[in-house]
Coordinates of C-alpha atoms and ligand atoms in Angstrom, one line a residue:
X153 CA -13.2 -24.0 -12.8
X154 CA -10.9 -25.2 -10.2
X155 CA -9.3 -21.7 -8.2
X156 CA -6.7 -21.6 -5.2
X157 CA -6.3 -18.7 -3.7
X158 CA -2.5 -18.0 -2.5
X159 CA -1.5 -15.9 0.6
X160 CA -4.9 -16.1 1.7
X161 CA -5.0 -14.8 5.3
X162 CA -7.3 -15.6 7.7
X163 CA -8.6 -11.3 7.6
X164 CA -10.2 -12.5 4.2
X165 CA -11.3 -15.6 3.6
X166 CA -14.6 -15.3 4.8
X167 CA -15.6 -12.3 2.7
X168 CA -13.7 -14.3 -0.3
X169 CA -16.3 -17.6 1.0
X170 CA -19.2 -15.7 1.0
X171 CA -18.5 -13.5 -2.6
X172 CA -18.0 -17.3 -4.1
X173 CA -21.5 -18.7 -2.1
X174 CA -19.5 -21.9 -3.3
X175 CA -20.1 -21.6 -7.2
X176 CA -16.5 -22.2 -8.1
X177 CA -14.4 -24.9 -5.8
X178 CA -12.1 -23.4 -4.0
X179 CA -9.1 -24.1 -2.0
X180 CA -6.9 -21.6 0.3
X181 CA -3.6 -21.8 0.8
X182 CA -2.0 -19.8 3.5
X183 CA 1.8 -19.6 1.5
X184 CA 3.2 -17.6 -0.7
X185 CA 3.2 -17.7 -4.3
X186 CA 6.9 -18.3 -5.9
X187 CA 8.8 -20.3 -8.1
X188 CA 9.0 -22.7 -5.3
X189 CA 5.4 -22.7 -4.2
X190 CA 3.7 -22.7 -7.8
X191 CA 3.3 -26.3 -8.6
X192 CA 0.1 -26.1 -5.3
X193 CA -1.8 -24.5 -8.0
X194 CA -1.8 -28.0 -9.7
X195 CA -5.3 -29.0 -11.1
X196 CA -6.5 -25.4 -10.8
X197 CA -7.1 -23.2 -13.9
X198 CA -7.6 -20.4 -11.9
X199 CA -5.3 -18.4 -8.9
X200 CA -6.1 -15.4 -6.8
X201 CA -2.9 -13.5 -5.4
X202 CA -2.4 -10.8 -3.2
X203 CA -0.3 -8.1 -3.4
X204 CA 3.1 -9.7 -1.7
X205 CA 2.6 -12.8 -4.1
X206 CA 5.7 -13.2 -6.7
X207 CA 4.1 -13.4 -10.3
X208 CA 7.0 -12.8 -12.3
X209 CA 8.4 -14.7 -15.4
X210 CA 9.6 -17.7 -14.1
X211 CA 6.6 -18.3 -11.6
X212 CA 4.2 -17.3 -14.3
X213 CA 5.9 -19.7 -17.0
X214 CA 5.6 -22.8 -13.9
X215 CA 1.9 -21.8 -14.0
X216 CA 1.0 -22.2 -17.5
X217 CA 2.6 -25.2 -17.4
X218 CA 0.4 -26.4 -14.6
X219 CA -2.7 -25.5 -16.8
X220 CA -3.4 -22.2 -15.2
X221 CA -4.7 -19.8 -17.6
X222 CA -6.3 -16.7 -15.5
X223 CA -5.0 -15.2 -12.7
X224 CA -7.3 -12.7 -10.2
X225 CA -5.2 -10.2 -7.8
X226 CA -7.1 -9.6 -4.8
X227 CA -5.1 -6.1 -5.1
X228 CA -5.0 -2.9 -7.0
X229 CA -0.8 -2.7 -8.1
X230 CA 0.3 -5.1 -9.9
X231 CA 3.9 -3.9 -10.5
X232 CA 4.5 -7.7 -8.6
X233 CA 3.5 -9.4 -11.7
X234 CA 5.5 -10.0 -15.2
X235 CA 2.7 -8.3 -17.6
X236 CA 4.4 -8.8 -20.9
X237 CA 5.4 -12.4 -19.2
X238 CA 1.4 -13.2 -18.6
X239 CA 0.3 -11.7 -22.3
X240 CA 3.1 -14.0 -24.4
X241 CA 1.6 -17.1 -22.1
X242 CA -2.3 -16.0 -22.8
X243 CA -2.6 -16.0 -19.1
X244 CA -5.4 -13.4 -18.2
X245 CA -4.8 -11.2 -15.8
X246 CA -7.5 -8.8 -13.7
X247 CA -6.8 -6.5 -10.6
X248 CA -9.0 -4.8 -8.3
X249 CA -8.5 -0.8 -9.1
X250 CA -10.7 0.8 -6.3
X251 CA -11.8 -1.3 -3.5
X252 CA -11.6 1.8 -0.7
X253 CA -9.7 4.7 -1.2
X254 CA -11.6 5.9 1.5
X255 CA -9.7 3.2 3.9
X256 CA -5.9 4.1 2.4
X257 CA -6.4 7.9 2.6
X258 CA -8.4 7.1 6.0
X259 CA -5.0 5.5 7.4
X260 CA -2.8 7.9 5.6
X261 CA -4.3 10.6 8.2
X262 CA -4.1 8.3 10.9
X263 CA -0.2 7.9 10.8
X264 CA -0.2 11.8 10.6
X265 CA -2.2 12.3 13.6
X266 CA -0.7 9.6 15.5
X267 CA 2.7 10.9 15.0
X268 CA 1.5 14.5 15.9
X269 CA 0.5 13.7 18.8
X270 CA 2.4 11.1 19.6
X271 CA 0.0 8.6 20.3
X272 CA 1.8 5.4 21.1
X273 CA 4.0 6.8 23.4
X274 CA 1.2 8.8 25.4
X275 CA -1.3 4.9 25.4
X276 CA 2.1 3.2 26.5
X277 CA 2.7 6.1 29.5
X278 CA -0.4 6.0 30.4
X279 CA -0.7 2.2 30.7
X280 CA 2.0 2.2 33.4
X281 CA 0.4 4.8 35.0
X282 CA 2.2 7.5 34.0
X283 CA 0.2 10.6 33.3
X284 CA 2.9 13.0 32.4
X285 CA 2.2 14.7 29.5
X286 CA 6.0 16.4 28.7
X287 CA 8.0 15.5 25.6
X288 CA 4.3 14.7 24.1
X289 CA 3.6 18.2 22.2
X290 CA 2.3 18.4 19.3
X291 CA 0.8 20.9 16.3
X292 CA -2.2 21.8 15.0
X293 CA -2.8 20.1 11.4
X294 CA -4.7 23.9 10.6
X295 CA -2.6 26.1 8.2
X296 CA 0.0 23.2 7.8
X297 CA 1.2 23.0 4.0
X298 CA 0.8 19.4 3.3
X299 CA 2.1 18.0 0.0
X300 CA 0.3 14.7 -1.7
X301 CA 2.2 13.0 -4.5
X302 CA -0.2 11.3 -6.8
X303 CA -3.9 12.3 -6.1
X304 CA -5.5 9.7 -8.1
X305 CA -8.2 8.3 -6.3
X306 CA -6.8 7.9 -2.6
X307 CA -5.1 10.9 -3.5
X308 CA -8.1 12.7 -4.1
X309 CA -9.6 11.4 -0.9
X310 CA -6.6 12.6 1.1
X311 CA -6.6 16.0 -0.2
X312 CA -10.9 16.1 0.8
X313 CA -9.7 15.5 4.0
X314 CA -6.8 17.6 4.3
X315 CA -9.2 20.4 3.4
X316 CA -10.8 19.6 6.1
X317 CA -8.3 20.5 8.9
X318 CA -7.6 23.6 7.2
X319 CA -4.2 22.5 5.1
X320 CA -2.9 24.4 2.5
X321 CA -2.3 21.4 0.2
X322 CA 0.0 21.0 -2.3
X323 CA 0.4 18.1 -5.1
X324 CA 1.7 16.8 -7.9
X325 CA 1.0 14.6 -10.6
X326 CA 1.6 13.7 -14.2
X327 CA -2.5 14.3 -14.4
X328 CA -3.6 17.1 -12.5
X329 CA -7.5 16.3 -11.1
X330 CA -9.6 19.2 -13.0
X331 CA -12.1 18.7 -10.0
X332 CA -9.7 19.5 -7.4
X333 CA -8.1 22.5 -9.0
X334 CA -11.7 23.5 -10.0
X335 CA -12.5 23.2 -6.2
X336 CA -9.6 24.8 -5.3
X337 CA -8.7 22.0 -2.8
X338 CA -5.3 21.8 -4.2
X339 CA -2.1 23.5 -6.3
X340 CA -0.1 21.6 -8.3
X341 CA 3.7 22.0 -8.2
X342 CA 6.4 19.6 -8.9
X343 CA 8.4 17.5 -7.1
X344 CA 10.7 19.9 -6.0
X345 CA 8.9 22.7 -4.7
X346 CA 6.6 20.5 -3.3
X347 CA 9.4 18.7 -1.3
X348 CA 11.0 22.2 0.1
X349 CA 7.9 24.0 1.1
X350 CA 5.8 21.1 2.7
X351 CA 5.3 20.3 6.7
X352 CA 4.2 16.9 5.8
X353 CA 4.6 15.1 2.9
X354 CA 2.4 11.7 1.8
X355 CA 3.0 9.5 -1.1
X356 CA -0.1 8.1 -3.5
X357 CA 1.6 7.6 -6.7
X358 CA 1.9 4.1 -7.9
X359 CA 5.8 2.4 -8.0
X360 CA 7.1 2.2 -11.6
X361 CA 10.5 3.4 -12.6
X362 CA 9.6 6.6 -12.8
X363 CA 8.4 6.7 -9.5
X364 CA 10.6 4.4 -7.8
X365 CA 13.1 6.1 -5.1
X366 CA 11.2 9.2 -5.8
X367 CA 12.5 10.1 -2.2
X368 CA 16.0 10.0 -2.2
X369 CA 18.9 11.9 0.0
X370 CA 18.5 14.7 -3.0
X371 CA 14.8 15.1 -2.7
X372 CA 15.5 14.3 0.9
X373 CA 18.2 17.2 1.5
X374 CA 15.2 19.9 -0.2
X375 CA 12.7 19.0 2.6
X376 CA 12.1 21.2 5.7
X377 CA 14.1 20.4 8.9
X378 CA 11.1 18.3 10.9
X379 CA 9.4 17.1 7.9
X380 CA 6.7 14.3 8.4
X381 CA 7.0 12.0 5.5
X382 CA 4.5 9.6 5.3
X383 CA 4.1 6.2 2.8
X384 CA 1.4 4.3 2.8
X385 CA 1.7 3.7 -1.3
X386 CA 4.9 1.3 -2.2
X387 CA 8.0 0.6 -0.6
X388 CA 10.2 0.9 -3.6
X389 CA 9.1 4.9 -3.3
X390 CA 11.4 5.8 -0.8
X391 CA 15.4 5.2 -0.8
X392 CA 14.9 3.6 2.8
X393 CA 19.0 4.1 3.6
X394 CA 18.5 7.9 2.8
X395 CA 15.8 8.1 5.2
X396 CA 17.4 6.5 8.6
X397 CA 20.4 8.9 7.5
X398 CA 18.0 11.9 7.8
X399 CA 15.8 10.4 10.7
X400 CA 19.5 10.0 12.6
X401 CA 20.2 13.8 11.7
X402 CA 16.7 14.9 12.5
X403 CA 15.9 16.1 9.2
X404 CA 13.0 14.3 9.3
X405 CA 11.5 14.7 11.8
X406 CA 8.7 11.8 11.8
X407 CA 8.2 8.5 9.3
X408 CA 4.7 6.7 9.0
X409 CA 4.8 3.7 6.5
X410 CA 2.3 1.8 6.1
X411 CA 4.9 -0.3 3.3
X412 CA 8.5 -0.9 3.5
X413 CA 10.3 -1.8 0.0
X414 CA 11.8 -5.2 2.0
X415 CA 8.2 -6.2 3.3
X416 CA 7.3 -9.8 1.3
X417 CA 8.4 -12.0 3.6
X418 CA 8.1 -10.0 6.5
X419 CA 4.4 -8.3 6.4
X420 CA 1.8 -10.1 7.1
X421 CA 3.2 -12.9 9.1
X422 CA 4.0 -13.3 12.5
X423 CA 7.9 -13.2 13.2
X424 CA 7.8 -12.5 16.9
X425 CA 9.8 -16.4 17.8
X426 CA 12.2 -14.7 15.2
X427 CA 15.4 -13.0 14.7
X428 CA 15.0 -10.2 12.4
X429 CA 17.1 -10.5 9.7
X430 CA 16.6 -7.4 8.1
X431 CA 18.8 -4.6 9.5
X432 CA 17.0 -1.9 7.5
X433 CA 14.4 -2.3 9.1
X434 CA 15.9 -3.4 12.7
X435 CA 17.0 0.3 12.5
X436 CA 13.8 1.7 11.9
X437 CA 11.9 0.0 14.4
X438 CA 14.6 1.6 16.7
X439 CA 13.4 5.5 16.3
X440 CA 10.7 6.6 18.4
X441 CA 9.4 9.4 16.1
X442 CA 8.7 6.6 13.4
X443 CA 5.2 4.6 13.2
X444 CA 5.2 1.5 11.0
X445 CA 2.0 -0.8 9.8
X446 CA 2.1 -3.6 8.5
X447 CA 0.4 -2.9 4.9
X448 CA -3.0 -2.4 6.6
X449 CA -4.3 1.0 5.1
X450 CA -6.5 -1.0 2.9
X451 CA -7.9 -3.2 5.9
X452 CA -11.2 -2.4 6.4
X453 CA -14.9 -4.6 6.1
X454 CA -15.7 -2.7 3.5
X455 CA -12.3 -3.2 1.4
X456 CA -12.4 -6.5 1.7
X457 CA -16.2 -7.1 0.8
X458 CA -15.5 -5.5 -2.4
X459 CA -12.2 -7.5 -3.1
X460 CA -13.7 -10.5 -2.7
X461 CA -16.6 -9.6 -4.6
X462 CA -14.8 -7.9 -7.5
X463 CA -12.0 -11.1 -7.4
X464 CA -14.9 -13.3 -8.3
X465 CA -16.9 -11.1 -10.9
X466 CA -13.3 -11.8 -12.6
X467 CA -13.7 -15.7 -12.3
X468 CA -17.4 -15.4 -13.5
X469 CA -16.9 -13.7 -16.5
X470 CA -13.9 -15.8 -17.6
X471 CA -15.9 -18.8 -16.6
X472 CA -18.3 -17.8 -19.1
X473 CA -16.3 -17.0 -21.5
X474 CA -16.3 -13.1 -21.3
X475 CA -13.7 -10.3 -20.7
X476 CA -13.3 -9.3 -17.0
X477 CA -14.7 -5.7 -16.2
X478 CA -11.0 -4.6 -14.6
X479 CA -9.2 -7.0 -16.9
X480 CA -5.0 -5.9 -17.5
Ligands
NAI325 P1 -4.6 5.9 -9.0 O1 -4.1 5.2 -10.2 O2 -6.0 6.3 -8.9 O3 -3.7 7.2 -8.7 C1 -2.3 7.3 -9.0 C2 -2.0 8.7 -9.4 O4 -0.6 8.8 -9.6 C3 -2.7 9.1 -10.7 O5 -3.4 10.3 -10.6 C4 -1.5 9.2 -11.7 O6 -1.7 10.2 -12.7 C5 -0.4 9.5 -10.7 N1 0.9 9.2 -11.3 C6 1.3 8.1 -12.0 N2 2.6 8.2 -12.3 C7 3.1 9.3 -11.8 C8 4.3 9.9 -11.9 N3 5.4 9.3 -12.5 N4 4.5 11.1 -11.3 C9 3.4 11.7 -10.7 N5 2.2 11.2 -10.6 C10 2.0 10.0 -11.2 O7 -4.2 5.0 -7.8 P2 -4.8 4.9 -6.3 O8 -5.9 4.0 -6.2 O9 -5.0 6.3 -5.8 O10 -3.6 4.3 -5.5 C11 -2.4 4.9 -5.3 C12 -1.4 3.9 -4.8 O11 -1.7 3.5 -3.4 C13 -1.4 2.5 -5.5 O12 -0.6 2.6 -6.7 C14 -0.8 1.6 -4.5 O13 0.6 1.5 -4.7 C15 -1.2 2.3 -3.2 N6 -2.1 1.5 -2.4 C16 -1.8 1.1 -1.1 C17 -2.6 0.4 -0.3 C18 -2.2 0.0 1.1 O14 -2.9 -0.8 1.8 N7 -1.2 0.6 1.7 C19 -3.9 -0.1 -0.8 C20 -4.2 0.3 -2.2 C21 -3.3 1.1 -2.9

């Protein structure tokens, strides 16, 4: 079985190397998957993808045409690819579900300290020798009410830690955790309430159209004045126009995203010889209480071993014939 791997980045490929310890033949392809770069996956009945890589109905129908019958996504949403699309071809499909939560809800409570305490301003002072601490204050994280929407499994993690600092932590979800309530690490509210009585509020519920624009300038207009808001989920989650609007009011106070509903294309890649195109996010970058990653919550050695290990469990079990454990 022939497998290219698209969008593979340089932070992978050697975990995806060694979990392959060359049994398949393999070729890496730094671009994009789309319509316009699907026929590279000629002679290959296999493709990995990652989770900015466009799999929807047109790129999947050039695909099958090509001969390529399973697809492997070195991620754990897959709201990027055409589903129904994939099962009408017979192209099988198989995701990654938990390769760290531990590394999303890690850097979920990095943004929120970071922001706190306003720790790129303070490095950047203190690099040019300035060691005035004014206009760097920030708040204790103890008997903060902290709301987490979607506590699946990095949700779960999150709220562990939240604990932790002494949070009162509010959630909600369509499927409350047992253990957490049981624990009584959490109370479940909906959106709403959650929204109006939170100091900071993180997103961890997948992007579907239920979910998508779940922060909006009504959800928005409910929050405390000064509220953190924090994404490292999916980009389609928050109405980003709504946001600058309150950011430029001050109704929010602070914005860590670790996703930005524009970022294919942008994340990822190196666009510093550039002009940035995107005003949206021109903007953003402009406000000094916001902190932006580049869709790196998931990056650490231990998330990518068991990506690339789990991506080729998939190949070896359709290789021989079998039904991949985390098949979609
Ligand atoms: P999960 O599937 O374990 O948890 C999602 C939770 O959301 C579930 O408890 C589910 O009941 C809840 N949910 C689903 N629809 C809902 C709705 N309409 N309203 C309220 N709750 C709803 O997923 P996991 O592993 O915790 O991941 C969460 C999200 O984190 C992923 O969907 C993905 O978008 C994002 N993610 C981001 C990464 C990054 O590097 N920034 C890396 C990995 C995941």
């Amino acid at each position: 079985m022939n497998v290219v791997h698209f969008s593979s980045h340089q932070f992978e490929r050697q975990e995806l190397d060694r979990a392959n310890a060359g049994r398949f033949s393999v070729v890496h392809l730094d671009v994009r998957l789309d319509v316009t770069t699907a026929v590279l996956a000629a002679g290959a009945q296999a493709i990995t993808i990652f989770g900015n890589d466009d799999a929807s109905a047109d790129v999947l129908r050039a695909l099958h045409d090509l001969g390529v019958r399973h697809i492997a996504l070195r991620s754990a949403g897959y709201n990027h690819v055409a589903l129904d699309v994939a099962r009408q071809l017979g192209i099988r499909l198989a995701n990654v579900p938990a390769y760290s939560p531990y590394a999303v809800a890690e850097h979920t409570i990095t943004l929120m300290l970071a922001l706190n305490r306003k720790i790129v301003r303070a490095n950047s002072r203190v690099r040019e020798l300035n060691f005035s601490v004014d206009g760097l204050v920030g708040f204790d994280m103890r008997g903060k009410t902290v709301g987490v929407i979607g506590t699946g499994k990095i949700g779960s993690v999150l709220v562990r830690i939240l604990n932790g600092f002494g949070c009162r932590v509010l959630a909600h979800d369509t499927y409350p955790s047992e253990e957490l309530i049981r624990d009584g690490a959490v109370t479940y509210v909906d959106v709403d309430t959650l929204c109006s009585e939170c100091d900071i509020i993180s997103l961890l519920v997948p992007l579907m159209p239920e979910t998508k624009h779940i922060i909006n300038a009504r959800t928005i207009g409910l929050m405390k004045p000064g509220v953190m808001l924090i994404n490292t989920s999916r980009g389609g989650l928050v109405d980003t126009v709504a946001v600058i609007e309150a950011l430029k009011s001050g109704h929010i106070g602070y914005l860590g995203l670790d996703v930005y509903e524009q970022e294919a294309g942008i994340f990822f890649h190196d666009h510093s010889d550039n002009v940035l195109q995107d005003d949206v996010l021109a903007r953003l970058l402009t406000f000094p209480n916001v902190l932006i990653t580049s869709h790196q919550a998931f990056l650490t050695n231990e998330a990518l071993n068991n990506i690339a290990t789990a991506t080729f469990a998939s190949l070896d079990a359709w290789r021989s014939g079998q039904r991949a454990e985390h098949e979609l």
